[in-house]
C-alpha positions as CSV (number, residue, x, y, z in Angstrom):
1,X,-127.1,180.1,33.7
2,X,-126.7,178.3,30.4
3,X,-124.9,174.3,30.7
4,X,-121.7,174.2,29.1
5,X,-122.3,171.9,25.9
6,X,-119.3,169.2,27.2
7,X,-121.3,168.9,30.5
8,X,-124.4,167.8,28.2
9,X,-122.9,165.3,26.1
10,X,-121.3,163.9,29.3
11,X,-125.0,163.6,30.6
12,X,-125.9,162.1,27.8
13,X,-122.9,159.3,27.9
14,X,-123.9,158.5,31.6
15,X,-124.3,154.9,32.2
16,X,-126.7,153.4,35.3
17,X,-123.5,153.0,37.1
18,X,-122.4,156.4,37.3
19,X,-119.6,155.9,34.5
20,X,-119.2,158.0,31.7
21,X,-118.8,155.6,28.4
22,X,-116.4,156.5,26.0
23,X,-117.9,155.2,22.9
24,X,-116.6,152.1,20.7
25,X,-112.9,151.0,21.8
26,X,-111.5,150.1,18.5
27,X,-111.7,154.3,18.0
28,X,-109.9,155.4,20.5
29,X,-106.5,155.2,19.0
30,X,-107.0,155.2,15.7
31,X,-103.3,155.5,14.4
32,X,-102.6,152.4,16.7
33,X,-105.8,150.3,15.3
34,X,-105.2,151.4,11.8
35,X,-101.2,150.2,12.3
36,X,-102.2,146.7,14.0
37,X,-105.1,146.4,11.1
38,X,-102.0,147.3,8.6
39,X,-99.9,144.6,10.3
40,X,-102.4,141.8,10.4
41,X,-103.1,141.9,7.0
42,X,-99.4,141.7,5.9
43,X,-99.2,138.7,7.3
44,X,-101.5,137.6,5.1
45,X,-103.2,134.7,6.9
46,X,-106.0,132.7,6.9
47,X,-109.2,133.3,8.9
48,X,-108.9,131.7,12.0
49,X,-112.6,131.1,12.0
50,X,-113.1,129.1,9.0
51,X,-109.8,128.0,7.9
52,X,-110.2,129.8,4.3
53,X,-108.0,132.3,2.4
54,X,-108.7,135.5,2.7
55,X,-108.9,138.4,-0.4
56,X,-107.3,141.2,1.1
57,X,-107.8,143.5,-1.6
58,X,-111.6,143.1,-1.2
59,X,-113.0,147.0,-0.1
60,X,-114.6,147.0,3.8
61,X,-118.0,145.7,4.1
62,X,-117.8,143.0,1.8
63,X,-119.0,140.2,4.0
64,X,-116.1,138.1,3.1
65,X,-113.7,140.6,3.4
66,X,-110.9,141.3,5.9
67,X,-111.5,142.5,9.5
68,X,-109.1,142.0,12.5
69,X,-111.1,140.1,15.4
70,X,-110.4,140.4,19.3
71,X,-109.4,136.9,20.0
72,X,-110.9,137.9,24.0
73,X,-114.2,139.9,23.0
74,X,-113.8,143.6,23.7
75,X,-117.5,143.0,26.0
76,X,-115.2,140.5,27.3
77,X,-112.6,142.6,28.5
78,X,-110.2,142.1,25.6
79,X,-107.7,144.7,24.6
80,X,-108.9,146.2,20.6
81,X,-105.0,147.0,20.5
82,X,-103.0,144.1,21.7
83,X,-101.3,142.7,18.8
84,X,-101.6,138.9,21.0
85,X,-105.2,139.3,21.1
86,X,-106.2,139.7,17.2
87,X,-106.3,137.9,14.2
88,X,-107.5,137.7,10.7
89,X,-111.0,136.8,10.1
90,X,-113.6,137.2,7.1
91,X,-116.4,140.1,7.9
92,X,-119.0,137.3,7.8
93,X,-117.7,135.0,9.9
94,X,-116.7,137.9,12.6
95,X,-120.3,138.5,12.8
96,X,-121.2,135.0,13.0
97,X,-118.9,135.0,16.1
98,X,-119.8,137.6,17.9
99,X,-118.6,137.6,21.4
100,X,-118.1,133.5,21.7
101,X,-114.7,132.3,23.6
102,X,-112.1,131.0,21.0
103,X,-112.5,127.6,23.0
104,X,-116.3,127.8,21.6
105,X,-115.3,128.0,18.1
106,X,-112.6,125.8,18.1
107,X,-115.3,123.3,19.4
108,X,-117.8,124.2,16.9
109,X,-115.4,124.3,14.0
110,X,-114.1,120.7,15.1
111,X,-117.6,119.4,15.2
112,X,-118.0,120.9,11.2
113,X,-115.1,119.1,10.3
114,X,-117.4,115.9,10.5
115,X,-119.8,117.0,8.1
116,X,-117.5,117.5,5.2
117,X,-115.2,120.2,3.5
118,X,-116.5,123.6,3.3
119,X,-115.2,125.9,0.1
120,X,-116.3,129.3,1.3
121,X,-116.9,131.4,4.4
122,X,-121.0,131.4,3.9
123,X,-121.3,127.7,3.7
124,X,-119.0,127.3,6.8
125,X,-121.2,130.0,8.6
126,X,-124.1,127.6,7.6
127,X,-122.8,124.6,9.0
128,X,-121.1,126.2,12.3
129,X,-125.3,127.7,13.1
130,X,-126.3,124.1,12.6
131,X,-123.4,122.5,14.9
132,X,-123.5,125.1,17.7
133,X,-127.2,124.5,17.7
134,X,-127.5,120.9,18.3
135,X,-124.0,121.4,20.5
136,X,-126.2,123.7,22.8
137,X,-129.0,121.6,22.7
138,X,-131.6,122.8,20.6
139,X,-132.8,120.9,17.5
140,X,-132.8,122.2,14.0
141,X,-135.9,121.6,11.7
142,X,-135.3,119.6,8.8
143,X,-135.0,121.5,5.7
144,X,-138.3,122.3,3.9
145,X,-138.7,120.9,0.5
146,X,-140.8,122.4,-2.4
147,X,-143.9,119.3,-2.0
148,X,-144.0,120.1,1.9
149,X,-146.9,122.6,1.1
């Protein structure tokens, strides 16, 4: 007796604890993500990461581009579809957050504002690794200079 294909993918999609995982979130409504990712860019804000302006016209995968971040991580439990739990953020600095609390990065990006004025996303990415290093306790090696052969 031959498996009906849907029984095999479903195999396949099985997780240690007996669920079945339904793939990435942010795809499962797609008319609903694309009308919230319409909506947060008319609003045309700022990234709430790094303070900066955003191009909006810039094309997807552009790291300083437009993407809407989950304010509560989707790992975290956050909703992908919940207007209250999105904002606007740069590509880069998305990925530079990854699943920290928005308490985390306020703290880290209070801690940058010490260490001067930052004019685009990559530089503030740059600082923010150095602060939330020394902020979790690990040191970073002074920068290497070209005599330091």
């Amino acid at each position: 007796m031959e498996v009906p294909r849907h029984a095999l993918v479903h195999a396949q999609l099985a997780q240690p604890d007996g669920l079945v995982s339904m793939g990435n979130p942010r795809r499962a409504n797609g008319s609903r993500r694309t009308a919230l990712r319409r909506r947060v860019a008319a609003m045309g804000a700022p990234c709430w990461i790094c303070g900066l302006p955003i191009d909006y016209g810039l094309p997807p995968g552009d790291p300083v581009s437009f993407e809407v971040d989950e304010l509560v991580p989707v790992s975290k439990g956050g909703s992908p579809l919940d207007p209250s739990n999105v904002a606007a953020a740069h590509r880069c600095c998305n990925g530079w957050r990854g699943n920290r609390s928005v308490a985390e990065v306020d703290r880290i990006r209070a801690a940058c504002f010490g260490l001067g004025a930052w004019t685009d996303p990559k530089a503030y990415i740059s600082i923010a690794k150095q602060v939330a290093g020394r902020l979790a306790g690990r040191v970073a090696p002074p920068p290497r200079s070209s005599t330091d052969w």
